Short mmCIF file of C-alpha atoms in Angstrom, two decimals:
data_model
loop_
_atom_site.label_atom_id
_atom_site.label_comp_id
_atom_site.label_asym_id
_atom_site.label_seq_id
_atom_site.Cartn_x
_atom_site.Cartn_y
_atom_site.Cartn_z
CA UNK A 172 0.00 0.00 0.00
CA UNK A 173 1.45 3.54 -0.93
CA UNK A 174 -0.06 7.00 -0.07
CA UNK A 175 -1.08 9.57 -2.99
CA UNK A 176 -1.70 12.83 -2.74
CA UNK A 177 -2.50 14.68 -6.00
CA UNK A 178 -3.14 18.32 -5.81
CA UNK A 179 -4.54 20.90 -7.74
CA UNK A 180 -4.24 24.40 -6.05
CA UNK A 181 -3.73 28.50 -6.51
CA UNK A 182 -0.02 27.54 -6.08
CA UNK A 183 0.37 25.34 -9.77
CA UNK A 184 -3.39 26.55 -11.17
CA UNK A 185 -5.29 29.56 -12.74
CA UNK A 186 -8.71 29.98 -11.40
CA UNK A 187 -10.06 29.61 -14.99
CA UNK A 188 -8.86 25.39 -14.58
CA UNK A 189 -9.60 25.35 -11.28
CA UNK A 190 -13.49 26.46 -11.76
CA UNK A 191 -13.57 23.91 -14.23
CA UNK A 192 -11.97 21.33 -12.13
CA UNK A 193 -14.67 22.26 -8.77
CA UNK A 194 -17.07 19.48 -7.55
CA UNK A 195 -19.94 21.88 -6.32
CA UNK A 196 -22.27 19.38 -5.26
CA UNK A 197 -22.06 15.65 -3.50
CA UNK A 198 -23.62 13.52 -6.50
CA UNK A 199 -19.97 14.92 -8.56
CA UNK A 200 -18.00 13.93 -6.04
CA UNK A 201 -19.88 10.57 -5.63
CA UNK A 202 -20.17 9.92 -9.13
CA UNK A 203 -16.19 10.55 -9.61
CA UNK A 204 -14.94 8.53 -6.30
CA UNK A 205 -17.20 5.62 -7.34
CA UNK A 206 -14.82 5.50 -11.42
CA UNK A 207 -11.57 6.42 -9.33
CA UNK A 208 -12.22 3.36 -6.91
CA UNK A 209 -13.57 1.51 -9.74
CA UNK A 210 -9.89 0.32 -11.03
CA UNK A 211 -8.29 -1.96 -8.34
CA UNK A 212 -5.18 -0.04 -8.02
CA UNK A 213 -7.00 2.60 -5.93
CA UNK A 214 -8.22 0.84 -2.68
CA UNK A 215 -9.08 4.15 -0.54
CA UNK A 216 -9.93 8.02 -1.95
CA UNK A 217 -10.85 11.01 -0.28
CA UNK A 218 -11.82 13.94 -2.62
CA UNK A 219 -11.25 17.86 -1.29
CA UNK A 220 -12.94 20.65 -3.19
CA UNK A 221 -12.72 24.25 -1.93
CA UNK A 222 -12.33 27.29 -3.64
CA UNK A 223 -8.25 27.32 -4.06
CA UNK A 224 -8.37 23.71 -4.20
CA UNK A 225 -8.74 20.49 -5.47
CA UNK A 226 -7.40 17.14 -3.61
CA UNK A 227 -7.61 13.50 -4.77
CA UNK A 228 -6.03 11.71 -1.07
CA UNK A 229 -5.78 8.22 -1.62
CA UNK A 230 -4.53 4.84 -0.86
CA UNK A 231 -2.86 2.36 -3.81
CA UNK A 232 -1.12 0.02 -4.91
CA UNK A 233 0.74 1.60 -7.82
CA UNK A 234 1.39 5.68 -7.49
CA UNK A 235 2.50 5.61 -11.25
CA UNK A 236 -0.87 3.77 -12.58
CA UNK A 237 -3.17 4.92 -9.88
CA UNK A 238 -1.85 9.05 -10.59
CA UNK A 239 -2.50 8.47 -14.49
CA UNK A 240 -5.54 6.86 -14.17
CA UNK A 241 -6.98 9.96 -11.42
CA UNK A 242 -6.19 12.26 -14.03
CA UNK A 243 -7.32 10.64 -16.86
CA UNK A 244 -10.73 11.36 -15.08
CA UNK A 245 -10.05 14.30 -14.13
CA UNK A 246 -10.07 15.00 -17.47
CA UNK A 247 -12.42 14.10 -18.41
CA UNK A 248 -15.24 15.51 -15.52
CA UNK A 249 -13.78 18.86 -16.51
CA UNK A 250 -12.92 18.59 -20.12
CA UNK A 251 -9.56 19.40 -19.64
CA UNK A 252 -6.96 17.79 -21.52
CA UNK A 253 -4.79 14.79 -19.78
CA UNK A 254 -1.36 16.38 -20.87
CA UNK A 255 -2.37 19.52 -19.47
CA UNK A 256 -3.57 18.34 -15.77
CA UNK A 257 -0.86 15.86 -15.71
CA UNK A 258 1.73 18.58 -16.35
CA UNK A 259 0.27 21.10 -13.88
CA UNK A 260 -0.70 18.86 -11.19
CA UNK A 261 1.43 17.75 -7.72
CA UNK A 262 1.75 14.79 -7.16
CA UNK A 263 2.76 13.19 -3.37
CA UNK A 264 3.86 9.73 -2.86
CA UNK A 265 4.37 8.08 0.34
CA UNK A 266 6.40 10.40 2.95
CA UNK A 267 5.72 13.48 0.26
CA UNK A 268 1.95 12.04 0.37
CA UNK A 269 1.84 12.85 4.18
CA UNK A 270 3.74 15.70 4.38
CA UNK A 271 1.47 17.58 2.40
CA UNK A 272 -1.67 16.37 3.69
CA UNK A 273 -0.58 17.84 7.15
CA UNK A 274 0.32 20.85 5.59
CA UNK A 275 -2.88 20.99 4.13
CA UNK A 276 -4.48 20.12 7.35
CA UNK A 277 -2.61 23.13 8.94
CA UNK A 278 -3.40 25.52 6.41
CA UNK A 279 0.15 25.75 5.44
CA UNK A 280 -0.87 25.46 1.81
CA UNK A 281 -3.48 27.48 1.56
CA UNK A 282 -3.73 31.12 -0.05
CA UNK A 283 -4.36 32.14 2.88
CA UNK A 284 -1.57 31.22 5.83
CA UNK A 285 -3.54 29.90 8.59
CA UNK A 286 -7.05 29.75 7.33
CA UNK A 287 -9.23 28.53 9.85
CA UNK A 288 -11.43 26.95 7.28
CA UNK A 289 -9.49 23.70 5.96
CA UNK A 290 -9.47 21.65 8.39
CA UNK A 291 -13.62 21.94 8.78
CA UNK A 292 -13.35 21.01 4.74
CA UNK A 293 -11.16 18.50 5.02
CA UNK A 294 -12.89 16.47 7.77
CA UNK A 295 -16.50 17.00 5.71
CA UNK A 296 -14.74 15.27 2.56
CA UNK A 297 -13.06 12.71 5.04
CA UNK A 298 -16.82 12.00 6.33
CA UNK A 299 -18.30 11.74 3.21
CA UNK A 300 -15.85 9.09 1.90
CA UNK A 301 -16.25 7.06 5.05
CA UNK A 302 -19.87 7.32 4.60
CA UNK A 303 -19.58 6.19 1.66
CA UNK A 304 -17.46 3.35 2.73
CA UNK A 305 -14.62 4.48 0.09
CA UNK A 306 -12.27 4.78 2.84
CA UNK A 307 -11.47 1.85 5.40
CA UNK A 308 -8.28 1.72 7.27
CA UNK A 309 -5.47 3.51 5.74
CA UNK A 310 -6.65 6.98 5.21
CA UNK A 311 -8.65 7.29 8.79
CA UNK A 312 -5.13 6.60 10.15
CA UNK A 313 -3.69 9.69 7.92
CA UNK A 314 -6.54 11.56 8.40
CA UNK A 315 -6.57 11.26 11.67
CA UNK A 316 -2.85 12.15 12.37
CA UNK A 317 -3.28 15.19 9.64
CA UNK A 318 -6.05 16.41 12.00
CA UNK A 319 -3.83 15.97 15.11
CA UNK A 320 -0.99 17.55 13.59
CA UNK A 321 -3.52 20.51 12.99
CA UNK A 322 -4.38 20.94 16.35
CA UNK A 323 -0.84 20.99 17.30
CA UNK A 324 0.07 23.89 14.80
CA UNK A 325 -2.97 26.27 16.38
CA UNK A 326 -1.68 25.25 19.94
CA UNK A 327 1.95 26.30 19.28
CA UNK A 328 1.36 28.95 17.00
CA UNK A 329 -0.90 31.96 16.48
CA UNK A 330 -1.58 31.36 12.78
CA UNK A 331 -5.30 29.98 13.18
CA UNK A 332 -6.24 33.18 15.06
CA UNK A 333 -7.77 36.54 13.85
CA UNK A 334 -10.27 33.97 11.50
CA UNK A 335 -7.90 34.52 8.45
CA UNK A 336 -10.00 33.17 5.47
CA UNK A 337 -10.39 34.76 1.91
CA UNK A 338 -13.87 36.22 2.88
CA UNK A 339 -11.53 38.28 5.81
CA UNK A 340 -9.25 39.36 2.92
CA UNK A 341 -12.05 40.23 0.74
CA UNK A 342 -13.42 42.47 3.40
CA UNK A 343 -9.64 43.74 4.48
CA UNK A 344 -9.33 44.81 1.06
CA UNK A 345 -12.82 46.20 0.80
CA UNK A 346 -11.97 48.49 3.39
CA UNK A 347 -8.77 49.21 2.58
CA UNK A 348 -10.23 50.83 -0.83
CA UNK A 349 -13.27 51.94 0.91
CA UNK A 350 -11.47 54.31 3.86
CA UNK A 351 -14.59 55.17 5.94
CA UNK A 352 -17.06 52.18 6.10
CA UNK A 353 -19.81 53.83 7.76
CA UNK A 354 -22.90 53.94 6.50
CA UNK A 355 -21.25 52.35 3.09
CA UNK A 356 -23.78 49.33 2.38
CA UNK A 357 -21.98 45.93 1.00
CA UNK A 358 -24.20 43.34 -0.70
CA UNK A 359 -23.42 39.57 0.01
CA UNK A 360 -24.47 37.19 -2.46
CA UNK A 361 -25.14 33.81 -1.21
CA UNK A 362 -26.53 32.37 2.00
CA UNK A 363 -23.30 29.34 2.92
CA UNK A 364 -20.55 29.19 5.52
CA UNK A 365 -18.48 31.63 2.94
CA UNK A 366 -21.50 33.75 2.85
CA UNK A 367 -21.57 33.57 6.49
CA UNK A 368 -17.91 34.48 7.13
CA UNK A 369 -18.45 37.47 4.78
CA UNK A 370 -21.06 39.03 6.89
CA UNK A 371 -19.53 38.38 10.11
CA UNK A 372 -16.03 40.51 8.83
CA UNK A 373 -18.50 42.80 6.92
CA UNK A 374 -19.58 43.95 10.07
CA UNK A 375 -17.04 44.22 12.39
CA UNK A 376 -15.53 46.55 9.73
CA UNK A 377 -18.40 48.64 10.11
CA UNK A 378 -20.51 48.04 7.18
CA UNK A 379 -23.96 48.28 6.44
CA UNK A 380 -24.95 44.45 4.96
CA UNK A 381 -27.82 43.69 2.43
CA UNK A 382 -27.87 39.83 1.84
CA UNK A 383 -29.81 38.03 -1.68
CA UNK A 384 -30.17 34.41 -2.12
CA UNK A 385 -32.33 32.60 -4.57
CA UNK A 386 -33.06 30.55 -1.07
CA UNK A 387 -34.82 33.30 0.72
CA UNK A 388 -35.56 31.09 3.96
CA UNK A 389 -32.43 30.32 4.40
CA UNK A 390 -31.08 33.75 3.82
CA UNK A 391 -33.57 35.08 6.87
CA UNK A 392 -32.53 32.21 8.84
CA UNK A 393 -28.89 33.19 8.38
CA UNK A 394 -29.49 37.48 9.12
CA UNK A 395 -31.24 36.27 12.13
CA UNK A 396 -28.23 34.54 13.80
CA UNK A 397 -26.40 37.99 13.58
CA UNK A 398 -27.30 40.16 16.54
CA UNK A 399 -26.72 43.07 14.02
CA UNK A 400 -29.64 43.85 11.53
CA UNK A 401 -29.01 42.65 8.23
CA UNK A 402 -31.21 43.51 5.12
CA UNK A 403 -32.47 40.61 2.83
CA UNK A 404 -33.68 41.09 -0.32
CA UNK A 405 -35.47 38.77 -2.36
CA UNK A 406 -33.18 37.85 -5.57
CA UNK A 407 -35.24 39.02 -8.35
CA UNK A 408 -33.64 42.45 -6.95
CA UNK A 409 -30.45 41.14 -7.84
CA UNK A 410 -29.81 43.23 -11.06
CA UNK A 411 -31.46 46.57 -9.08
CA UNK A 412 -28.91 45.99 -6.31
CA UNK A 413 -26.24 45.62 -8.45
CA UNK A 414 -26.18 49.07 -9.70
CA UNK A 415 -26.82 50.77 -6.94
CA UNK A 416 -24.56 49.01 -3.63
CA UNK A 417 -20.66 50.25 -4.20
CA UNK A 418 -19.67 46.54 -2.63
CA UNK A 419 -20.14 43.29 -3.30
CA UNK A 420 -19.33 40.23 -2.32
CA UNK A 421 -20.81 37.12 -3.43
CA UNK A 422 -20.12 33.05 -2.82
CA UNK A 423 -22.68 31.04 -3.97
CA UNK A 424 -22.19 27.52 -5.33
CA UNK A 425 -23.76 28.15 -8.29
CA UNK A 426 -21.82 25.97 -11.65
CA UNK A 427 -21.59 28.84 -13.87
CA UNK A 428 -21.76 32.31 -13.20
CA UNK A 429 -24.77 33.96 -12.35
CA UNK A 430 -23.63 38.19 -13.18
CA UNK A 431 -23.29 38.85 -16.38
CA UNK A 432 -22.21 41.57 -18.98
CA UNK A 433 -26.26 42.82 -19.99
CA UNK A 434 -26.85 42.47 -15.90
CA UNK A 435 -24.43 45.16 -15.53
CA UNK A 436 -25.32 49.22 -15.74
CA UNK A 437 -22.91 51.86 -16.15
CA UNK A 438 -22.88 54.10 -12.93
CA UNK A 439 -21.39 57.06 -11.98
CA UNK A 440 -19.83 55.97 -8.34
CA UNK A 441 -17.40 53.25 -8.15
CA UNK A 442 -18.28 49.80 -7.19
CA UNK A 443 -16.04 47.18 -5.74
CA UNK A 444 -16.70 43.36 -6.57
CA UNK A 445 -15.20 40.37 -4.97
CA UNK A 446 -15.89 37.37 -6.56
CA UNK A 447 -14.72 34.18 -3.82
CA UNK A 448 -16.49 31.04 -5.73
CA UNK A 449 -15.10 28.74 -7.68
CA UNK A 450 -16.57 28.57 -10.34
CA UNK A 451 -16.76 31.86 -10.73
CA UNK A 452 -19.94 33.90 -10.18
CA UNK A 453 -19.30 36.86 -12.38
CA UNK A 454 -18.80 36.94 -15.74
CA UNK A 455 -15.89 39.04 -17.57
CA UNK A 456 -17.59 42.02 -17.48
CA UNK A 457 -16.36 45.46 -18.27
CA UNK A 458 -18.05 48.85 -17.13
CA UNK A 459 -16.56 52.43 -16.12
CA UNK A 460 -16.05 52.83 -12.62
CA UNK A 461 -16.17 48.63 -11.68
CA UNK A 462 -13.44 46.78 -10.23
CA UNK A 463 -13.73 43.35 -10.08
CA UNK A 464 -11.60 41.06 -7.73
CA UNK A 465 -11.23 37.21 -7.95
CA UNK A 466 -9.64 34.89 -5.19
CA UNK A 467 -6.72 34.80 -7.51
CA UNK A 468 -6.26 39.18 -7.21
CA UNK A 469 -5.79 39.54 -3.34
CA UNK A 470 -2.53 38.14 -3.61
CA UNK A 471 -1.18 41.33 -1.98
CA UNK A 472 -2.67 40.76 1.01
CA UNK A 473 -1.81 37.51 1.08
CA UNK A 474 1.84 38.31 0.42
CA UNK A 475 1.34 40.82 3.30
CA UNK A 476 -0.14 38.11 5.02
CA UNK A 477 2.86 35.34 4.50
CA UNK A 478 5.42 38.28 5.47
CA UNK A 479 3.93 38.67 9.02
CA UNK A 480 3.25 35.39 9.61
CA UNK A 481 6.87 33.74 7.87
CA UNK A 482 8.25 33.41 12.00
CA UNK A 483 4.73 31.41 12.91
CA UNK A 484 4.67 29.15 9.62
CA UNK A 485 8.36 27.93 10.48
CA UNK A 486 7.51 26.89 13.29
CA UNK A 487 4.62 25.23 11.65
CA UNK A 488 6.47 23.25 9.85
CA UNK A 489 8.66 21.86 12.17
CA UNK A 490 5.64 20.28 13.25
CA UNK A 491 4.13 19.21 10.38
CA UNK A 492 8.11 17.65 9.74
CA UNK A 493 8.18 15.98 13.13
CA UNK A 494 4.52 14.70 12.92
CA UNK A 495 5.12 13.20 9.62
CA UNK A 496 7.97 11.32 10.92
CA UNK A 497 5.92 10.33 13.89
CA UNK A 498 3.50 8.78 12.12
CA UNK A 499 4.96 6.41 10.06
CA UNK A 500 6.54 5.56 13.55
CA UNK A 501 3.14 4.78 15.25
CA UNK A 502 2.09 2.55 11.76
CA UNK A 503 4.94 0.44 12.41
CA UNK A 504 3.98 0.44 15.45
CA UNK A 505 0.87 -0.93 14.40
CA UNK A 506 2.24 -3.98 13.18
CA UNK A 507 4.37 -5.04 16.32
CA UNK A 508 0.99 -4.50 18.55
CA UNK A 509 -0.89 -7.25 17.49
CA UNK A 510 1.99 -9.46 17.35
CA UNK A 511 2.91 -8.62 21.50
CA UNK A 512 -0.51 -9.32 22.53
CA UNK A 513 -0.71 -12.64 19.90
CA UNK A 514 2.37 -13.63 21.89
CA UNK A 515 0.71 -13.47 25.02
CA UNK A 516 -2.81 -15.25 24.00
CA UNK A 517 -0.97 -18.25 22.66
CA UNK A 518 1.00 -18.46 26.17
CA UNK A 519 -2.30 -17.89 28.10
CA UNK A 520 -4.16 -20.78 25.84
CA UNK A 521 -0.93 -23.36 26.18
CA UNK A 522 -1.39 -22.53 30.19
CA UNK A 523 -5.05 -22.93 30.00
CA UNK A 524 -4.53 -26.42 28.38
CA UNK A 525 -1.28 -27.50 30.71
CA UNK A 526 -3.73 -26.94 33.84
CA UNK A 527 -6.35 -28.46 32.82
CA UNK A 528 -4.34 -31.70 31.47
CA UNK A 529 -2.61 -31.61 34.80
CA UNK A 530 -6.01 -31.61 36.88
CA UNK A 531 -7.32 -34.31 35.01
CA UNK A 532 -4.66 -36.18 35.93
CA UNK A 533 -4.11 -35.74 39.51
CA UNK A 534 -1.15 -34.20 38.99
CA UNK A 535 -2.50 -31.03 40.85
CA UNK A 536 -5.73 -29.91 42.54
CA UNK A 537 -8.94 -28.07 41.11
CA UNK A 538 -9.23 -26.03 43.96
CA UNK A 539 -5.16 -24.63 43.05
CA UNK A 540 -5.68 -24.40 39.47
CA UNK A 541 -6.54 -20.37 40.03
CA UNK A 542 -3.48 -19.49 41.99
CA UNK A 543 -0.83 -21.35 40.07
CA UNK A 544 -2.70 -20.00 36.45
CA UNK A 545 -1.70 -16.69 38.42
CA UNK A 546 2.01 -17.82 39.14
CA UNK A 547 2.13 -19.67 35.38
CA UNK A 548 0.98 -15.85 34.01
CA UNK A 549 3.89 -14.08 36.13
CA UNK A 550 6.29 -16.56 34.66
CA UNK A 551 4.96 -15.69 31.02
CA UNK A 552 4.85 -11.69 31.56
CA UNK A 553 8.50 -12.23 32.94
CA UNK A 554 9.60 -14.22 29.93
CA UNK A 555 8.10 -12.03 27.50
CA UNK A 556 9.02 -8.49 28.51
CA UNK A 557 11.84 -8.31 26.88
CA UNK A 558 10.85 -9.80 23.88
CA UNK A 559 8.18 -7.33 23.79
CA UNK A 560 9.92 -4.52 24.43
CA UNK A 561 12.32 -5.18 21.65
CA UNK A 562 9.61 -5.24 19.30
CA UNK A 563 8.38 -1.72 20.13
CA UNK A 564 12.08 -0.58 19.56
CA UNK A 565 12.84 -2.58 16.33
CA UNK A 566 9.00 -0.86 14.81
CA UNK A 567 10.98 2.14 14.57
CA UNK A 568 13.62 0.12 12.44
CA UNK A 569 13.60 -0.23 8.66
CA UNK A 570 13.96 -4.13 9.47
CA UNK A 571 10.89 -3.82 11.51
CA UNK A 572 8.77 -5.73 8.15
CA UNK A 573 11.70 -8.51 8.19
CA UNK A 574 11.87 -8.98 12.32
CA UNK A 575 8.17 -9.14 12.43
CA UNK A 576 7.71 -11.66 9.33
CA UNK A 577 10.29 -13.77 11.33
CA UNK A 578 8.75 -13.77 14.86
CA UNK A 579 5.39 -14.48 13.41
CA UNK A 580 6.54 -17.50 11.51
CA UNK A 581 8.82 -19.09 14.67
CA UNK A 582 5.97 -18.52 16.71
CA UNK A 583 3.01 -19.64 14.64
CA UNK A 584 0.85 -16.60 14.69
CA UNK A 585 -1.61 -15.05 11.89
CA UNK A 586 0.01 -12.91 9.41
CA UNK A 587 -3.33 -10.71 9.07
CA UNK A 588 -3.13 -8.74 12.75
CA UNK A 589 -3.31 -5.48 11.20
CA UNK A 590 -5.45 -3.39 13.34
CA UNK A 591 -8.13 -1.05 12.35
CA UNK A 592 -7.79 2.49 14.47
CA UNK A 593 -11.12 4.49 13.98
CA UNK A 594 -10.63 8.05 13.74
CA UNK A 595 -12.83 9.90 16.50
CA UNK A 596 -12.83 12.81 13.32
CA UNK A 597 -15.71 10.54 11.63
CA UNK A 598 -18.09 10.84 14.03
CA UNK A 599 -17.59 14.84 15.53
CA UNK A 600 -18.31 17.78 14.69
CA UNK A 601 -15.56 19.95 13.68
CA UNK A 602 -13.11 21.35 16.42
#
């Protein structure tokens, strides 16, 4: 079994490939796993989609075969040619494979240093696959760590604080344009978590917030969790609003975008758009006095962003080093485990059978066979300690697969004792 990692991201992708490449609804996502898994070189597959990112995780037996044969598909969902993807994409194997899921995990990778965000996405994509039982064993235990190694980057650094996401850039650059935010009214397209995050920086900046969804139930649901009054509009206003709010920011999940050139009026004042979907919810549009901003154009603030925070991510990565190292440590580890406690249920069973021979026989009587099972277990837990401890030390050894294949077969014992460790991510809520 090898680890794969192939990534698609702002770092080797336009956003004009990456809208093309987005899963924006569950049934894609299903519908793709299902012809990934499909070949039998691809046992396990976890599939990440976010707006600066798309990640096929998986588990295989061939990272040559299985990376062609993701991106043959890939191609094909999005209509992209193979050569292209192929050339552009990242691929992880193995150690690489881990090191970049943690970094991932952290928020390391993302536009964004220290997004709080990606590690919420990550776990929903790592609960959908176990849901959908395209995931057994070897990428809980990855997951798992990845989400472990998270929590130890936001406890030893400060990078997941101030709720750094693109919607906070969006808004940090909407104000940075804007100057005086009071009273200036920002329209929010969409009613999701990005939506959500929007408002929230929206107004702790000071601005006034209209919000439009075509789902206007859930839109009121969502201005009524703010203690702050927000405005919602029905979206057959859409076009008014348009052309007469200087801000907007939208993040729907729509699959193609929903502003378009004939939408669009030519005003007077200037307006400020920030489009943070993927795919894209505005059109190319041109009109006097309209700047539009993708995720792609806040890269100054991101740069700003990676400047201030360069001490923290070091750091980081230490961690995301060490905890990589760590745990393909504790899978070795994994293997010697069963064997130890194999060890000591064949010694328990050949006492179990010794008394009772010995009873029948009059050798010794019924009424001792407790107390001397006690002294025969002693003996045992003497005689293997060592033995055991040994083990543990030789897991961390590359001859751990050849020491364990040898004590196995000298001792009789199953060569199937792997051990499946369920990842307490699968069944909570996010951190």
């Amino acid at each position: 079994m090898s680890y794969l990692c192939i990534s698609f991201s702002h770092k080797n992708t336009d956003i004009q490939t990456r809208e093309k490449l987005a899963f924006p609804n569950e049934e894609n996502k299903d519908r793709f796993l299902k012809q990934v898994l499909n070949e039998s070189i691809t046992d396990e597959a976890i599939l990440l989609s976010t707006c600066n990112r798309v990640e096929i995780i998986a588990s295989v037996s061939n990272t040559k075969l299985a990376s062609k044969n993701i991106i043959e598909k890939l191609a094909n969902y999005s209509n992209l040619e193979f050569e292209n993807l192929f050339d552009r994409a990242d691929i992880y194997e193995n150690d690489g494979a881990i090191h970049h899921l943690f970094s991932v995990a952290s928020a390391l990778d993302s536009l964004v240093i220290g997004e709080t965000q990606i590690v919420g996405q990550l776990k929903d994509a790592f609960r959908f696959s176990l849901a959908k039982k395209y995931c057994g064993q070897n990428l809980p235990r990855a997951l798992h760590y990845s989400f472990k190694c998270a929590a130890a980057v936001r406890n030893a650094t400060s990078l997941g604080t101030g709720s750094v996401s693109v919607a906070s850039t969006a808004v940090s650059k909407a104000k940075e344009i804007i100057g005086d935010t009071s009273s200036v009214k920002a329209l929010v397209i969409g009613a999701g978590e990005m939506s959500e995050l929007t408002i929230k920086h929206l107004l702790s900046s000071g601005f006034e917030v209209i919000l439009i969804s075509r789902d206007i139930k859930k839109a009121k649901m969502l201005a009524d969790s703010f203690e702050q009054h927000i405005q919602v509009e029905e979206y057959s206003h859409l076009e008014k609003l348009l052309n007469h709010i200087p801000v907007m920011i939208t993040a729907t999940a729509a699959p193609y975008p929903i502003i378009k050139q004939e939408m669009v009026n030519d005003c007077a004042f200037d307006r400020f758009w920030f489009d943070i979907a993927v795919p894209r919810d505005i059109d190319d549009i041109e009109s006097p006095n309209l700047d539009i901003y993708s995720v792609d154009d806040l890269q100054d603030i991101v740069d700003e962003n990676m400047t201030l925070r360069a001490k923290q991510a070091k750091t980081a990565y230490s961690i995301v080093n060490k905890m990589s190292m760590e745990f393909f440590e504790w899978l070795k580890s994994l293997e010697v485990e069963p064997i130890i406690k194999h060890m000591y249920v064949k010694g328990d069973t050949v006492i179990d059978k010794k008394l009772k021979n010995a009873i029948k026989k009059g050798f010794i009587k019924a009424e001792d066979e407790e107390n001397i099972k006690k002294l025969c277990q002693t003996v045992l837990t003497e005689y293997l300690h060592e033995p055991s401890l040994r083990l543990k030390t030789i897991s961390k050894d590359s001859q751990c697969d050849l020491v364990v294949g040898t004590v196995q077969s000298i001792f009789g014992l199953n060569d199937n004792l792997s051990v499946f460790n369920k990842c307490e991510h699968a069944i909570k809520n996010n951190e």
